[in-house]
């Protein structure tokens, strides 16, 4: 039987139960790379299952405090307002919140922007209103983690994560493995400014129209993750780990190719990654529906050298190369007391 998380004490929902003095909550929510699904069709009884990793240097950063009406300023403010309204309805809040967004993960490029924004706002509201909930309690109430648990686990604890997918009674995919990523390793991210990955109705339609994921491929990926990818990471063997990630990506990319136009959404990203592989980069792949691609190298100097060289090639006209560190901790959620609202958000 499913068990919904308990909501706050009814006293907190009284119309006069606005927190005083008004607390300001600051959140830093890291982006994530979705490295692939394991058993999309549930051939062994659980659908999806994912592997992914939290990254630093790209994040949603915001400040929030209680208010009578929802207000937002900064990048992705419109999305933030829609999420605030959903959270208000789910938690029966006595008021709403004002949010000031310093930075937002780019939308629909494969970095988990929607989940991180929702969890950042939800966690800030939980802290500001003193509600006895965790981000994992909140996620199903605001419809996050419907397929993958990587975004939620990245927010909770960071590192390299494997989730166990969805069974018949699953609310949020459970974390079945979590390992730290060596601090020296660096991801090179390849962005294509000309497009976005599938999202919304297009994403739902793709999952509904693609054929069943072959059982033998699900078994092979499970074996690959358990007996190559995770042990290689535990032993900090970059090339072996990267080879495992690349093989997962080839299998999943070929499965999704009919929906996204090829193994990679962006031919330009694919070409850039092909070249980076010839220069020694490993773990070649695309995060989620893309178009953002990624690869992995052993150090910051090597990442800077390869990113600069790739940016100077003819194929890079519409591409942007960024370096990201692995993040081995979850989101930062801190509490302070707001003296006054910024002028830009005063009514």
mmCIF file of C-alpha atoms in Angstrom:
data_model
loop_
_atom_site.group_PDB
_atom_site.id
_atom_site.type_symbol
_atom_site.label_atom_id
_atom_site.label_comp_id
_atom_site.label_asym_id
_atom_site.label_seq_id
_atom_site.Cartn_x
_atom_site.Cartn_y
_atom_site.Cartn_z
ATOM 1 C CA UNK A 1 0.000 0.000 0.000
ATOM 2 C CA UNK A 2 1.273 3.453 -0.849
ATOM 3 C CA UNK A 3 1.930 5.834 2.012
ATOM 4 C CA UNK A 4 1.838 9.558 1.368
ATOM 5 C CA UNK A 5 4.213 11.655 3.483
ATOM 6 C CA UNK A 6 2.575 13.354 6.477
ATOM 7 C CA UNK A 7 1.754 17.011 6.051
ATOM 8 C CA UNK A 8 2.520 19.653 8.650
ATOM 9 C CA UNK A 9 0.581 20.250 11.843
ATOM 10 C CA UNK A 10 -2.818 21.816 10.970
ATOM 11 C CA UNK A 11 -1.899 24.817 13.096
ATOM 12 C CA UNK A 12 0.648 25.748 10.459
ATOM 13 C CA UNK A 13 -2.179 26.043 7.916
ATOM 14 C CA UNK A 14 -4.140 28.634 9.890
ATOM 15 C CA UNK A 15 -4.601 31.890 7.921
ATOM 16 C CA UNK A 16 -2.651 33.740 10.605
ATOM 17 C CA UNK A 17 0.194 31.217 10.759
ATOM 18 C CA UNK A 18 2.611 33.143 8.550
ATOM 19 C CA UNK A 19 6.144 32.813 10.016
ATOM 20 C CA UNK A 20 7.301 35.897 11.948
ATOM 21 C CA UNK A 21 9.885 37.277 11.607
ATOM 22 C CA UNK A 22 10.006 36.351 7.965
ATOM 23 C CA UNK A 23 12.840 33.854 7.390
ATOM 24 C CA UNK A 24 14.931 34.021 4.250
ATOM 25 C CA UNK A 25 16.102 30.678 2.866
ATOM 26 C CA UNK A 26 18.939 30.411 0.359
ATOM 27 C CA UNK A 27 19.326 27.371 -1.892
ATOM 28 C CA UNK A 28 22.089 26.193 -4.224
ATOM 29 C CA UNK A 29 20.787 23.246 -6.304
ATOM 30 C CA UNK A 30 23.334 21.555 -8.603
ATOM 31 C CA UNK A 31 22.710 20.456 -12.174
ATOM 32 C CA UNK A 32 22.957 16.786 -13.008
ATOM 33 C CA UNK A 33 23.981 14.646 -15.962
ATOM 34 C CA UNK A 34 21.626 11.798 -16.766
ATOM 35 C CA UNK A 35 23.935 9.057 -18.012
ATOM 36 C CA UNK A 36 21.299 6.579 -19.125
ATOM 37 C CA UNK A 37 18.343 4.343 -18.329
ATOM 38 C CA UNK A 38 18.771 0.678 -17.430
ATOM 39 C CA UNK A 39 15.428 -1.041 -18.091
ATOM 40 C CA UNK A 40 13.051 1.418 -19.723
ATOM 41 C CA UNK A 41 10.248 -1.077 -20.334
ATOM 42 C CA UNK A 42 10.400 -2.881 -16.996
ATOM 43 C CA UNK A 43 11.264 -6.304 -18.356
ATOM 44 C CA UNK A 44 12.241 -7.416 -14.842
ATOM 45 C CA UNK A 45 9.289 -5.789 -13.080
ATOM 46 C CA UNK A 46 10.681 -2.300 -12.451
ATOM 47 C CA UNK A 47 10.628 0.391 -15.144
ATOM 48 C CA UNK A 48 13.412 2.786 -16.001
ATOM 49 C CA UNK A 49 16.225 2.664 -13.451
ATOM 50 C CA UNK A 50 18.881 5.311 -14.056
ATOM 51 C CA UNK A 51 22.515 6.216 -13.628
ATOM 52 C CA UNK A 52 23.608 9.836 -13.300
ATOM 53 C CA UNK A 53 25.926 12.279 -11.601
ATOM 54 C CA UNK A 54 25.688 15.671 -9.896
ATOM 55 C CA UNK A 55 27.915 18.442 -11.240
ATOM 56 C CA UNK A 56 29.128 21.743 -9.851
ATOM 57 C CA UNK A 57 29.541 25.066 -11.698
ATOM 58 C CA UNK A 58 26.014 25.003 -13.186
ATOM 59 C CA UNK A 59 23.260 25.427 -10.608
ATOM 60 C CA UNK A 60 19.988 27.039 -9.634
ATOM 61 C CA UNK A 61 20.606 29.593 -6.877
ATOM 62 C CA UNK A 62 17.744 31.417 -5.212
ATOM 63 C CA UNK A 63 16.505 33.121 -2.068
ATOM 64 C CA UNK A 64 12.940 32.699 -0.789
ATOM 65 C CA UNK A 65 10.829 34.094 2.016
ATOM 66 C CA UNK A 66 7.133 33.762 2.962
ATOM 67 C CA UNK A 67 4.656 36.269 1.553
ATOM 68 C CA UNK A 68 0.918 36.544 1.085
ATOM 69 C CA UNK A 69 1.099 36.231 -2.723
ATOM 70 C CA UNK A 70 3.548 34.402 -5.004
ATOM 71 C CA UNK A 71 6.162 36.651 -6.582
ATOM 72 C CA UNK A 72 9.371 35.903 -8.475
ATOM 73 C CA UNK A 73 12.178 37.806 -10.159
ATOM 74 C CA UNK A 74 15.197 36.633 -12.113
ATOM 75 C CA UNK A 75 15.845 33.916 -14.716
ATOM 76 C CA UNK A 76 13.068 31.298 -15.094
ATOM 77 C CA UNK A 77 10.755 33.452 -12.951
ATOM 78 C CA UNK A 78 7.659 32.350 -14.872
ATOM 79 C CA UNK A 79 8.458 28.692 -14.272
ATOM 80 C CA UNK A 80 9.138 29.422 -10.605
ATOM 81 C CA UNK A 81 5.709 31.027 -10.184
ATOM 82 C CA UNK A 82 3.978 27.998 -11.711
ATOM 83 C CA UNK A 83 5.885 25.681 -9.359
ATOM 84 C CA UNK A 84 5.078 27.858 -6.337
ATOM 85 C CA UNK A 85 1.373 27.565 -7.098
ATOM 86 C CA UNK A 86 1.660 23.774 -7.337
ATOM 87 C CA UNK A 87 3.517 23.602 -4.017
ATOM 88 C CA UNK A 88 0.936 25.848 -2.329
ATOM 89 C CA UNK A 89 -1.851 23.531 -3.469
ATOM 90 C CA UNK A 90 0.005 20.364 -2.449
ATOM 91 C CA UNK A 91 0.848 21.613 1.060
ATOM 92 C CA UNK A 92 -2.217 23.785 1.807
ATOM 93 C CA UNK A 93 0.040 26.642 2.851
ATOM 94 C CA UNK A 94 -1.335 29.616 4.800
ATOM 95 C CA UNK A 95 0.378 31.920 2.316
ATOM 96 C CA UNK A 96 2.880 31.785 -0.492
ATOM 97 C CA UNK A 97 6.439 32.924 -1.073
ATOM 98 C CA UNK A 98 8.566 35.499 -2.801
ATOM 99 C CA UNK A 99 11.597 34.200 -4.651
ATOM 100 C CA UNK A 100 14.625 36.011 -6.002
ATOM 101 C CA UNK A 101 16.498 33.836 -8.530
ATOM 102 C CA UNK A 102 20.189 34.540 -8.904
ATOM 103 C CA UNK A 103 20.838 31.860 -11.528
ATOM 104 C CA UNK A 104 18.886 29.028 -13.114
ATOM 105 C CA UNK A 105 20.004 25.851 -14.845
ATOM 106 C CA UNK A 106 19.297 26.267 -18.587
ATOM 107 C CA UNK A 107 15.912 24.813 -19.503
ATOM 108 C CA UNK A 108 15.367 21.765 -21.736
ATOM 109 C CA UNK A 109 19.017 21.064 -22.485
ATOM 110 C CA UNK A 110 19.351 17.848 -20.456
ATOM 111 C CA UNK A 111 20.632 19.166 -17.111
ATOM 112 C CA UNK A 112 17.552 18.633 -14.932
ATOM 113 C CA UNK A 113 16.408 22.251 -14.704
ATOM 114 C CA UNK A 114 12.762 21.543 -13.846
ATOM 115 C CA UNK A 115 13.423 19.100 -11.020
ATOM 116 C CA UNK A 116 16.149 21.238 -9.467
ATOM 117 C CA UNK A 117 13.981 24.373 -9.570
ATOM 118 C CA UNK A 118 11.032 22.495 -8.047
ATOM 119 C CA UNK A 119 13.131 20.915 -5.294
ATOM 120 C CA UNK A 120 14.926 24.193 -4.571
ATOM 121 C CA UNK A 121 11.634 26.037 -4.159
ATOM 122 C CA UNK A 122 10.016 23.186 -2.260
ATOM 123 C CA UNK A 123 12.930 22.778 0.142
ATOM 124 C CA UNK A 124 13.028 26.517 0.766
ATOM 125 C CA UNK A 125 9.298 26.576 1.547
ATOM 126 C CA UNK A 126 9.630 23.553 3.838
ATOM 127 C CA UNK A 127 12.372 25.348 5.768
ATOM 128 C CA UNK A 128 10.665 28.753 5.770
ATOM 129 C CA UNK A 129 7.336 27.409 7.014
ATOM 130 C CA UNK A 130 8.872 24.865 9.399
ATOM 131 C CA UNK A 131 7.152 21.872 7.783
ATOM 132 C CA UNK A 132 8.170 18.321 8.831
ATOM 133 C CA UNK A 133 8.910 17.168 5.297
ATOM 134 C CA UNK A 134 11.976 16.196 3.279
ATOM 135 C CA UNK A 135 12.600 16.779 -0.450
ATOM 136 C CA UNK A 136 11.846 13.059 -0.991
ATOM 137 C CA UNK A 137 8.480 13.493 0.748
ATOM 138 C CA UNK A 138 7.696 16.485 -1.438
ATOM 139 C CA UNK A 139 8.784 15.101 -4.835
ATOM 140 C CA UNK A 140 5.716 12.910 -5.586
ATOM 141 C CA UNK A 141 3.354 15.619 -4.350
ATOM 142 C CA UNK A 142 4.672 18.001 -7.019
ATOM 143 C CA UNK A 143 5.110 15.293 -9.680
ATOM 144 C CA UNK A 144 8.898 15.112 -9.773
ATOM 145 C CA UNK A 145 10.802 11.860 -10.271
ATOM 146 C CA UNK A 146 8.104 10.290 -12.418
ATOM 147 C CA UNK A 147 10.692 8.285 -14.365
ATOM 148 C CA UNK A 148 14.196 8.981 -13.093
ATOM 149 C CA UNK A 149 15.357 9.467 -9.521
ATOM 150 C CA UNK A 150 18.695 11.037 -10.485
ATOM 151 C CA UNK A 151 17.570 14.644 -10.063
ATOM 152 C CA UNK A 152 16.120 14.007 -6.608
ATOM 153 C CA UNK A 153 19.169 12.025 -5.453
ATOM 154 C CA UNK A 154 21.529 14.680 -6.846
ATOM 155 C CA UNK A 155 19.667 17.275 -4.784
ATOM 156 C CA UNK A 156 19.798 15.060 -1.697
ATOM 157 C CA UNK A 157 23.383 13.788 -1.758
ATOM 158 C CA UNK A 158 25.283 14.359 -5.017
ATOM 159 C CA UNK A 159 27.914 12.004 -6.358
ATOM 160 C CA UNK A 160 27.400 9.196 -8.880
ATOM 161 C CA UNK A 161 23.960 7.674 -8.363
ATOM 162 C CA UNK A 162 22.107 4.577 -9.533
ATOM 163 C CA UNK A 163 18.375 4.452 -8.834
ATOM 164 C CA UNK A 164 16.240 1.321 -8.829
ATOM 165 C CA UNK A 165 13.458 2.541 -11.077
ATOM 166 C CA UNK A 166 9.738 2.316 -10.423
ATOM 167 C CA UNK A 167 7.853 -0.682 -9.111
ATOM 168 C CA UNK A 168 4.058 -0.928 -8.729
ATOM 169 C CA UNK A 169 4.089 0.894 -5.363
ATOM 170 C CA UNK A 170 7.036 3.252 -5.866
ATOM 171 C CA UNK A 171 6.568 6.932 -5.005
ATOM 172 C CA UNK A 172 10.151 8.028 -5.777
ATOM 173 C CA UNK A 173 12.815 5.767 -7.333
ATOM 174 C CA UNK A 174 15.091 4.509 -4.538
ATOM 175 C CA UNK A 175 18.843 5.040 -4.595
ATOM 176 C CA UNK A 176 20.488 1.606 -4.821
ATOM 177 C CA UNK A 177 24.100 2.772 -5.250
ATOM 178 C CA UNK A 178 25.963 6.007 -4.597
ATOM 179 C CA UNK A 179 29.691 6.645 -4.940
ATOM 180 C CA UNK A 180 31.822 9.795 -4.796
ATOM 181 C CA UNK A 181 33.513 10.890 -8.009
ATOM 182 C CA UNK A 182 37.226 11.782 -7.782
ATOM 183 C CA UNK A 183 37.542 15.507 -7.184
ATOM 184 C CA UNK A 184 40.249 15.899 -9.848
ATOM 185 C CA UNK A 185 38.118 14.500 -12.685
ATOM 186 C CA UNK A 186 36.422 17.000 -14.965
ATOM 187 C CA UNK A 187 33.460 16.868 -17.330
ATOM 188 C CA UNK A 188 33.577 18.803 -20.582
ATOM 189 C CA UNK A 189 30.033 19.831 -21.488
ATOM 190 C CA UNK A 190 29.122 20.615 -25.095
ATOM 191 C CA UNK A 191 26.096 22.871 -25.624
ATOM 192 C CA UNK A 192 24.295 23.548 -28.911
ATOM 193 C CA UNK A 193 22.534 26.922 -28.852
ATOM 194 C CA UNK A 194 20.336 26.040 -31.837
ATOM 195 C CA UNK A 195 17.905 23.663 -30.161
ATOM 196 C CA UNK A 196 16.424 21.951 -27.129
ATOM 197 C CA UNK A 197 15.833 18.356 -26.157
ATOM 198 C CA UNK A 198 12.406 16.733 -26.115
ATOM 199 C CA UNK A 199 10.249 17.848 -23.207
ATOM 200 C CA UNK A 200 6.633 18.075 -22.151
ATOM 201 C CA UNK A 201 4.147 16.366 -24.458
ATOM 202 C CA UNK A 202 6.860 15.451 -26.981
ATOM 203 C CA UNK A 203 8.752 13.540 -24.295
ATOM 204 C CA UNK A 204 5.608 11.744 -23.112
ATOM 205 C CA UNK A 205 4.704 10.814 -26.684
ATOM 206 C CA UNK A 206 8.202 9.457 -27.313
ATOM 207 C CA UNK A 207 8.004 7.088 -24.338
ATOM 208 C CA UNK A 208 4.572 5.920 -25.466
ATOM 209 C CA UNK A 209 5.509 5.261 -29.092
ATOM 210 C CA UNK A 210 8.962 3.704 -28.797
ATOM 211 C CA UNK A 211 9.072 -0.122 -28.924
ATOM 212 C CA UNK A 212 9.762 -2.203 -25.813
ATOM 213 C CA UNK A 213 13.347 -2.042 -24.610
ATOM 214 C CA UNK A 214 14.950 -5.444 -25.332
ATOM 215 C CA UNK A 215 15.249 -7.674 -22.281
ATOM 216 C CA UNK A 216 18.752 -8.766 -23.252
ATOM 217 C CA UNK A 217 19.879 -5.126 -23.395
ATOM 218 C CA UNK A 218 18.432 -4.431 -19.929
ATOM 219 C CA UNK A 219 20.288 -7.465 -18.579
ATOM 220 C CA UNK A 220 23.524 -6.407 -20.271
ATOM 221 C CA UNK A 221 23.327 -2.838 -18.947
ATOM 222 C CA UNK A 222 22.603 -4.080 -15.431
ATOM 223 C CA UNK A 223 25.656 -6.332 -15.627
ATOM 224 C CA UNK A 224 27.761 -3.540 -17.096
ATOM 225 C CA UNK A 225 26.868 -1.104 -14.329
ATOM 226 C CA UNK A 226 27.296 -3.585 -11.481
ATOM 227 C CA UNK A 227 30.470 -5.315 -12.655
ATOM 228 C CA UNK A 228 32.336 -2.624 -14.612
ATOM 229 C CA UNK A 229 31.136 0.926 -14.138
ATOM 230 C CA UNK A 230 30.672 1.038 -10.364
ATOM 231 C CA UNK A 231 33.805 -0.988 -9.477
ATOM 232 C CA UNK A 232 35.893 1.170 -11.838
ATOM 233 C CA UNK A 233 34.649 4.311 -10.124
ATOM 234 C CA UNK A 234 35.296 2.829 -6.673
ATOM 235 C CA UNK A 235 38.890 2.134 -7.781
ATOM 236 C CA UNK A 236 39.172 5.508 -9.571
ATOM 237 C CA UNK A 237 39.951 3.877 -12.936
ATOM 238 C CA UNK A 238 38.969 6.628 -15.341
ATOM 239 C CA UNK A 239 39.328 4.775 -18.648
ATOM 240 C CA UNK A 240 37.387 1.701 -17.511
ATOM 241 C CA UNK A 241 34.667 3.831 -15.951
ATOM 242 C CA UNK A 242 34.464 5.958 -19.092
ATOM 243 C CA UNK A 243 34.218 2.867 -21.301
ATOM 244 C CA UNK A 244 31.255 1.660 -19.255
ATOM 245 C CA UNK A 245 29.454 4.997 -19.508
ATOM 246 C CA UNK A 246 30.100 5.167 -23.266
ATOM 247 C CA UNK A 247 28.635 1.681 -23.761
ATOM 248 C CA UNK A 248 25.526 2.573 -21.749
ATOM 249 C CA UNK A 249 25.167 5.690 -23.870
ATOM 250 C CA UNK A 250 25.492 3.795 -27.148
ATOM 251 C CA UNK A 251 22.775 1.353 -26.162
ATOM 252 C CA UNK A 252 20.342 3.940 -24.831
ATOM 253 C CA UNK A 253 21.135 6.444 -27.607
ATOM 254 C CA UNK A 254 20.375 3.898 -30.305
ATOM 255 C CA UNK A 255 17.078 3.021 -28.614
ATOM 256 C CA UNK A 256 16.003 6.685 -28.495
ATOM 257 C CA UNK A 257 17.375 7.508 -31.970
ATOM 258 C CA UNK A 258 13.967 7.305 -33.755
ATOM 259 C CA UNK A 259 12.565 9.931 -31.374
ATOM 260 C CA UNK A 260 15.520 12.327 -31.297
ATOM 261 C CA UNK A 261 16.932 11.990 -34.812
ATOM 262 C CA UNK A 262 19.974 9.870 -34.066
ATOM 263 C CA UNK A 263 22.140 8.675 -31.206
ATOM 264 C CA UNK A 264 22.661 12.375 -30.406
ATOM 265 C CA UNK A 265 20.039 15.104 -30.727
ATOM 266 C CA UNK A 266 22.632 17.527 -32.144
ATOM 267 C CA UNK A 267 24.902 16.410 -35.012
ATOM 268 C CA UNK A 268 27.273 19.235 -34.067
ATOM 269 C CA UNK A 269 27.593 17.977 -30.511
ATOM 270 C CA UNK A 270 28.157 14.454 -31.837
ATOM 271 C CA UNK A 271 30.946 15.645 -34.135
ATOM 272 C CA UNK A 272 32.636 17.607 -31.343
ATOM 273 C CA UNK A 273 32.515 14.607 -29.010
ATOM 274 C CA UNK A 274 33.902 12.331 -31.720
ATOM 275 C CA UNK A 275 36.895 14.637 -32.007
ATOM 276 C CA UNK A 276 37.311 14.896 -28.223
ATOM 277 C CA UNK A 277 37.389 11.096 -28.065
ATOM 278 C CA UNK A 278 40.313 11.063 -30.507
ATOM 279 C CA UNK A 279 42.144 13.371 -28.073
ATOM 280 C CA UNK A 280 41.754 11.017 -25.128
ATOM 281 C CA UNK A 281 38.431 12.032 -23.584
ATOM 282 C CA UNK A 282 36.317 9.141 -22.273
ATOM 283 C CA UNK A 283 32.732 8.580 -21.146
ATOM 284 C CA UNK A 284 31.256 10.121 -24.297
ATOM 285 C CA UNK A 285 27.520 10.705 -24.161
ATOM 286 C CA UNK A 286 24.425 12.887 -24.121
ATOM 287 C CA UNK A 287 22.593 13.906 -20.954
ATOM 288 C CA UNK A 288 18.924 12.956 -21.042
ATOM 289 C CA UNK A 289 17.282 14.184 -24.294
ATOM 290 C CA UNK A 290 20.128 16.616 -24.900
ATOM 291 C CA UNK A 291 21.200 18.423 -26.832
ATOM 292 C CA UNK A 292 23.959 18.779 -24.217
ATOM 293 C CA UNK A 293 26.754 16.262 -24.611
ATOM 294 C CA UNK A 294 29.554 15.398 -22.220
ATOM 295 C CA UNK A 295 32.863 13.653 -21.872
ATOM 296 C CA UNK A 296 35.274 13.053 -19.031
ATOM 297 C CA UNK A 297 38.991 13.741 -18.531
ATOM 298 C CA UNK A 298 41.426 13.280 -15.665
ATOM 299 C CA UNK A 299 42.171 16.878 -14.653
ATOM 300 C CA UNK A 300 41.317 20.563 -14.886
ATOM 301 C CA UNK A 301 44.347 21.443 -17.078
ATOM 302 C CA UNK A 302 43.474 18.696 -19.540
ATOM 303 C CA UNK A 303 39.853 19.812 -19.636
ATOM 304 C CA UNK A 304 40.865 23.419 -20.318
ATOM 305 C CA UNK A 305 43.265 22.392 -23.063
ATOM 306 C CA UNK A 306 40.749 20.158 -24.852
ATOM 307 C CA UNK A 307 37.821 22.559 -24.473
ATOM 308 C CA UNK A 308 39.873 25.422 -25.924
ATOM 309 C CA UNK A 309 41.099 23.294 -28.818
ATOM 310 C CA UNK A 310 37.581 22.035 -29.593
ATOM 311 C CA UNK A 311 36.166 25.568 -29.540
ATOM 312 C CA UNK A 312 38.651 26.591 -32.263
ATOM 313 C CA UNK A 313 37.567 23.899 -34.712
ATOM 314 C CA UNK A 314 35.248 24.550 -37.669
ATOM 315 C CA UNK A 315 32.482 22.355 -36.230
ATOM 316 C CA UNK A 316 32.163 24.598 -33.166
ATOM 317 C CA UNK A 317 30.358 27.597 -34.702
ATOM 318 C CA UNK A 318 27.136 27.023 -32.737
ATOM 319 C CA UNK A 319 28.659 25.152 -29.834
ATOM 320 C CA UNK A 320 29.719 26.210 -26.371
ATOM 321 C CA UNK A 321 32.183 24.231 -24.244
ATOM 322 C CA UNK A 322 32.095 24.390 -20.461
ATOM 323 C CA UNK A 323 34.013 22.568 -17.768
ATOM 324 C CA UNK A 324 32.197 21.133 -14.758
ATOM 325 C CA UNK A 325 33.484 19.565 -11.584
ATOM 326 C CA UNK A 326 31.772 16.563 -10.024
ATOM 327 C CA UNK A 327 29.721 17.469 -6.951
ATOM 328 C CA UNK A 328 29.866 14.969 -4.130
ATOM 329 C CA UNK A 329 27.302 16.618 -1.895
ATOM 330 C CA UNK A 330 23.705 17.609 -2.367
ATOM 331 C CA UNK A 331 22.049 20.999 -2.451
ATOM 332 C CA UNK A 332 22.928 23.702 0.060
ATOM 333 C CA UNK A 333 19.867 24.973 1.950
ATOM 334 C CA UNK A 334 20.625 27.678 4.505
ATOM 335 C CA UNK A 335 18.404 29.798 6.730
ATOM 336 C CA UNK A 336 18.719 33.478 7.671
ATOM 337 C CA UNK A 337 16.359 36.212 8.871
ATOM 338 C CA UNK A 338 15.433 38.744 6.203
ATOM 339 C CA UNK A 339 15.690 42.359 7.340
ATOM 340 C CA UNK A 340 13.698 43.664 4.375
ATOM 341 C CA UNK A 341 12.699 42.756 0.861
ATOM 342 C CA UNK A 342 14.811 43.882 -2.102
ATOM 343 C CA UNK A 343 13.340 46.934 -3.775
ATOM 344 C CA UNK A 344 12.877 44.998 -7.035
ATOM 345 C CA UNK A 345 10.378 42.679 -5.296
ATOM 346 C CA UNK A 346 8.462 45.117 -3.107
ATOM 347 C CA UNK A 347 4.785 45.402 -3.904
#
